PDB file of C-alpha atoms in Angstrom:
ATOM      1  CA  MET O  15     -32.375 -14.154 -44.314  1.00 55.00           C
ATOM      2  CA  ALA O  16     -29.531 -13.880 -42.076  1.00 60.00           C
ATOM      3  CA  GLU O  17     -29.400 -15.536 -38.702  1.00 67.00           C
ATOM      4  CA  SER O  18     -28.977 -13.541 -35.846  1.00 68.00           C
ATOM      5  CA  SER O  19     -25.484 -14.194 -33.745  1.00 78.00           C
ATOM      6  CA  ILE O  20     -27.046 -13.413 -30.325  1.00 83.00           C
ATOM      7  CA  ARG O  21     -28.520 -15.938 -28.202  1.00 83.00           C
ATOM      8  CA  PRO O  22     -30.073 -16.169 -25.238  1.00 85.00           C
ATOM      9  CA  LEU O  23     -28.460 -16.847 -22.361  1.00 84.00           C
ATOM     10  CA  PRO O  24     -28.628 -20.882 -21.203  1.00 89.00           C
ATOM     11  CA  LYS O  25     -31.539 -21.664 -18.438  1.00 91.00           C
ATOM     12  CA  ALA O  26     -29.076 -22.420 -15.500  1.00 92.00           C
ATOM     13  CA  LEU O  27     -27.050 -18.829 -16.136  1.00 91.00           C
ATOM     14  CA  ARG O  28     -30.757 -16.787 -16.072  1.00 90.00           C
ATOM     15  CA  LEU O  29     -31.729 -18.697 -13.179  1.00 93.00           C
ATOM     16  CA  ILE O  30     -28.376 -18.255 -11.170  1.00 93.00           C
ATOM     17  CA  LEU O  31     -28.674 -14.352 -12.068  1.00 91.00           C
ATOM     18  CA  ALA O  32     -32.433 -14.203 -11.031  1.00 92.00           C
ATOM     19  CA  LEU O  33     -31.327 -15.535  -7.897  1.00 94.00           C
ATOM     20  CA  TRP O  34     -28.273 -13.075  -7.425  1.00 95.00           C
ATOM     21  CA  LEU O  35     -30.191  -9.690  -8.290  1.00 94.00           C
ATOM     22  CA  PRO O  36     -32.711  -9.714  -5.682  1.00 94.00           C
ATOM     23  CA  VAL O  37     -29.612 -11.133  -2.972  1.00 95.00           C
ATOM     24  CA  TRP O  38     -27.471  -8.351  -4.357  1.00 95.00           C
ATOM     25  CA  ALA O  39     -30.314  -5.555  -4.146  1.00 94.00           C
ATOM     26  CA  PHE O  40     -31.009  -6.742  -0.100  1.00 94.00           C
ATOM     27  CA  PHE O  41     -27.271  -6.733   0.814  1.00 93.00           C
ATOM     28  CA  LEU O  42     -27.033  -2.871  -0.969  1.00 88.00           C
ATOM     29  CA  ALA O  43     -30.124  -1.602   0.648  1.00 89.00           C
ATOM     30  CA  TRP O  44     -30.262  -3.431   4.338  1.00 91.00           C
ATOM     31  CA  PRO O  45     -27.426  -0.931   5.695  1.00 87.00           C
ATOM     32  CA  VAL O  46     -29.618   1.819   4.821  1.00 84.00           C
ATOM     33  CA  VAL O  47     -32.936   0.478   6.155  1.00 89.00           C
ATOM     34  CA  LYS O  48     -31.206  -0.491   9.368  1.00 92.00           C
ATOM     35  CA  ASP O  49     -29.353   2.531   9.997  1.00 91.00           C
ATOM     36  CA  PRO O  50     -30.968   5.776   7.896  1.00 88.00           C
ATOM     37  CA  ALA O  51     -28.166   7.789   8.827  1.00 88.00           C
ATOM     38  CA  ARG O  52     -25.700   6.155   6.920  1.00 85.00           C
ATOM     39  CA  LEU O  53     -27.350   7.191   3.980  1.00 86.00           C
ATOM     40  CA  GLY O  54     -26.876  11.090   5.539  1.00 86.00           C
ATOM     41  CA  LEU O  55     -23.436  10.317   6.208  1.00 85.00           C
ATOM     42  CA  ALA O  56     -22.883   8.543   2.523  1.00 85.00           C
ATOM     43  CA  TRP O  57     -24.150  11.714   0.741  1.00 88.00           C
ATOM     44  CA  ARG O  58     -22.317  14.330   3.284  1.00 88.00           C
ATOM     45  CA  LEU O  59     -19.159  12.368   2.316  1.00 89.00           C
ATOM     46  CA  PHE O  60     -19.827  12.555  -1.501  1.00 91.00           C
ATOM     47  CA  ARG O  61     -20.327  16.347  -1.386  1.00 94.00           C
ATOM     48  CA  ALA O  62     -17.146  17.095   0.538  1.00 94.00           C
ATOM     49  CA  SER O  63     -13.571  17.624  -0.420  1.00 94.00           C
ATOM     50  CA  SER O  64     -10.938  15.241  -0.105  1.00 92.00           C
ATOM     51  CA  GLU O  65      -9.960  17.074   3.291  1.00 92.00           C
ATOM     52  CA  GLU O  66     -13.470  17.283   4.979  1.00 94.00           C
ATOM     53  CA  ARG O  67     -13.338  13.066   3.822  1.00 93.00           C
ATOM     54  CA  ARG O  68     -10.384  12.610   5.383  1.00 93.00           C
ATOM     55  CA  ALA O  69     -11.478  14.633   8.599  1.00 94.00           C
ATOM     56  CA  THR O  70     -14.784  12.672   8.879  1.00 90.00           C
ATOM     57  CA  VAL O  71     -13.217   9.700   8.310  1.00 90.00           C
ATOM     58  CA  TYR O  72      -9.910  10.021  11.066  1.00 95.00           C
ATOM     59  CA  GLY O  73     -11.608  12.140  13.261  1.00 94.00           C
ATOM     60  CA  GLU O  74     -11.544  15.904  13.415  1.00 95.00           C
ATOM     61  CA  PRO O  75      -8.349  16.090  16.413  1.00 96.00           C
ATOM     62  CA  PHE O  76      -6.249  13.203  14.666  1.00 97.00           C
ATOM     63  CA  ASP O  77      -6.534  14.988  11.457  1.00 97.00           C
ATOM     64  CA  GLN O  78      -5.571  18.213  12.890  1.00 97.00           C
ATOM     65  CA  PHE O  79      -2.733  16.625  14.671  1.00 97.00           C
ATOM     66  CA  LEU O  80      -1.583  15.312  11.392  1.00 97.00           C
ATOM     67  CA  ARG O  81      -2.266  18.347   9.680  1.00 97.00           C
ATOM     68  CA  PHE O  82      -0.154  20.207  12.333  1.00 97.00           C
ATOM     69  CA  CYS O  83       2.651  17.694  12.061  1.00 97.00           C
ATOM     70  CA  LYS O  84       2.880  17.808   8.170  1.00 97.00           C
ATOM     71  CA  ASP O  85       3.061  21.583   8.102  1.00 97.00           C
ATOM     72  CA  ARG O  86       5.789  21.909  10.538  1.00 97.00           C
ATOM     73  CA  LEU O  87       7.959  18.398   9.751  1.00 97.00           C
ATOM     74  CA  PRO O  88      10.561  18.728   7.076  1.00 95.00           C
ATOM     75  CA  PRO O  89       9.923  16.410   4.264  1.00 94.00           C
ATOM     76  CA  ASP O  90      13.088  14.730   4.360  1.00 94.00           C
ATOM     77  CA  CYS O  91      13.141  14.000   8.589  1.00 95.00           C
ATOM     78  CA  THR O  92      12.159  10.887  10.231  1.00 95.00           C
ATOM     79  CA  PHE O  93       9.795  10.145  13.422  1.00 96.00           C
ATOM     80  CA  ARG O  94       8.128   8.221  15.869  1.00 94.00           C
ATOM     81  CA  LEU O  95       4.494   8.112  16.947  1.00 95.00           C
ATOM     82  CA  VAL O  96       3.571   8.522  20.732  1.00 94.00           C
ATOM     83  CA  GLY O  97       0.095   8.024  21.808  1.00 94.00           C
ATOM     84  CA  VAL O  98      -1.578   6.005  19.233  1.00 94.00           C
ATOM     85  CA  ASP O  99      -1.731   2.204  20.078  1.00 92.00           C
ATOM     86  CA  TYR O 100       0.674   0.216  18.167  1.00 88.00           C
ATOM     87  CA  ALA O 101      -1.991  -2.225  16.174  1.00 92.00           C
ATOM     88  CA  SER O 102      -4.366   0.943  15.774  1.00 93.00           C
ATOM     89  CA  ILE O 103      -5.436   2.053  12.370  1.00 95.00           C
ATOM     90  CA  ASP O 104      -4.824   5.691  13.104  1.00 95.00           C
ATOM     91  CA  LYS O 105      -1.089   4.546  12.838  1.00 95.00           C
ATOM     92  CA  VAL O 106      -0.818   3.581   9.503  1.00 95.00           C
ATOM     93  CA  ARG O 107      -2.998   6.604   8.555  1.00 96.00           C
ATOM     94  CA  ALA O 108      -0.238   9.208  10.250  1.00 96.00           C
ATOM     95  CA  PHE O 109       2.390   7.124   8.078  1.00 95.00           C
ATOM     96  CA  TYR O 110       0.254   7.446   5.099  1.00 95.00           C
ATOM     97  CA  VAL O 111      -0.538  11.160   5.396  1.00 96.00           C
ATOM     98  CA  LEU O 112       3.150  12.207   6.718  1.00 97.00           C
ATOM     99  CA  TYR O 113       4.818  10.451   3.741  1.00 96.00           C
ATOM    100  CA  PRO O 114       7.450  11.411   2.272  1.00 96.00           C
ATOM    101  CA  ARG O 115       8.463  11.607   6.364  1.00 96.00           C
ATOM    102  CA  LEU O 116       9.917   8.300   7.130  1.00 96.00           C
ATOM    103  CA  VAL O 117       9.432   6.252  10.425  1.00 94.00           C
ATOM    104  CA  ALA O 118      12.228   5.340  12.380  1.00 92.00           C
ATOM    105  CA  ALA O 119      11.834   2.893  15.477  1.00 80.00           C
ATOM    106  CA  GLU O 120      14.918   3.844  16.896  1.00 82.00           C
ATOM    107  CA  ARG O 121      16.974   7.245  16.251  1.00 88.00           C
ATOM    108  CA  ALA O 122      14.156   9.234  14.728  1.00 92.00           C
ATOM    109  CA  GLN O 123      14.681  13.058  14.727  1.00 95.00           C
ATOM    110  CA  PHE O 124      11.247  14.107  15.522  1.00 96.00           C
ATOM    111  CA  VAL O 125       8.833  12.195  18.246  1.00 95.00           C
ATOM    112  CA  LEU O 126       5.273  13.081  17.548  1.00 96.00           C
ATOM    113  CA  VAL O 127       3.353  13.358  20.807  1.00 96.00           C
ATOM    114  CA  TYR O 128      -0.337  12.503  19.986  1.00 97.00           C
ATOM    115  CA  ARG O 129      -3.001  13.107  23.387  1.00 95.00           C
ATOM    116  CA  SER O 130      -0.445  12.546  26.174  1.00 94.00           C
ATOM    117  CA  PRO O 131      -0.118  15.333  28.128  1.00 93.00           C
ATOM    118  CA  GLY O 132       3.205  15.319  30.256  1.00 90.00           C
ATOM    119  CA  TYR O 133       5.042  12.942  27.716  1.00 93.00           C
ATOM    120  CA  HIS O 134       8.962  14.094  28.000  1.00 90.00           C
ATOM    121  CA  GLU O 135      12.333  12.009  26.661  1.00 90.00           C
ATOM    122  CA  ASP O 136      15.721  12.518  28.074  1.00 90.00           C
ATOM    123  CA  GLY O 137      17.671  15.133  25.512  1.00 88.00           C
ATOM    124  CA  ALA O 138      14.401  15.867  23.647  1.00 92.00           C
ATOM    125  CA  CYS O 139      12.998  19.831  23.483  1.00 94.00           C
ATOM    126  CA  PRO O 140       9.773  21.192  21.958  1.00 94.00           C
ATOM    127  CA  PHE O 141       9.557  21.895  18.846  1.00 96.00           C
ATOM    128  CA  ALA O 142       5.940  22.655  18.219  1.00 95.00           C
ATOM    129  CA  VAL O 143       3.081  22.576  20.342  1.00 95.00           C
ATOM    130  CA  LEU O 144      -0.573  21.935  19.069  1.00 95.00           C
ATOM    131  CA  ASN O 145      -2.387  22.111  22.586  1.00 94.00           C
ATOM    132  CA  ALA O 146      -0.956  20.402  25.982  1.00 92.00           C
ATOM    133  CA  GLY O 147      -1.441  17.213  25.171  1.00 93.00           C
ATOM    134  CA  SER O 148      -0.332  16.914  21.380  1.00 96.00           C
ATOM    135  CA  PHE O 149       3.159  18.265  20.207  1.00 96.00           C
ATOM    136  CA  ILE O 150       6.390  18.002  18.475  1.00 97.00           C
ATOM    137  CA  LEU O 151       9.852  16.979  20.339  1.00 96.00           C
ATOM    138  CA  LYS O 152      12.886  17.287  18.285  1.00 96.00           C
ATOM    139  CA  ALA O 153      15.395  14.482  19.838  1.00 91.00           C
ATOM    140  CA  ALA O 154      18.411  15.143  20.693  1.00 82.00           C
ATOM    141  CA  ALA O 155      21.352  14.652  17.716  1.00 71.00           C
ATOM    142  CA  PRO O 156      22.915  11.236  18.446  1.00 60.00           C
ATOM    143  CA  ALA O 157      26.470  11.359  19.186  1.00 51.00           C
ATOM    144  CA  VAL O 158      28.858  10.697  16.498  1.00 53.00           C
ATOM    145  CA  PRO O 159      31.860   8.131  17.330  1.00 53.00           C
TER     146      PRO O 159
END
């Protein structure tokens, strides 16, 4: 009779696996037990389209602003973002969503103003307006020497 090539796992490995599985299950279930609403949010995100997921995660007002900017800016332009903290994840999200439009620290063609009513820059003119606090300014053309 042929000898089987399948051998049982060593005792130490079985013990580690037996201890690890309950810990893994606990950390998987704990967030849902602690806050059952998370399960509803996860289910809603699972069933949503990619645009609905982005609106949920980014927040509806910021997502609406990003879609507004993406629809109105030319794809080969540069921009600066005003009204979003420097260290905020929202700044990185904006860079991602608005690509291939590029960020420029200086001499940007457009200034994207988010939730900053009354913001103005010398030489910049309104390009598009979403609402009183969120709009796009077209920067003045730099002087050519």
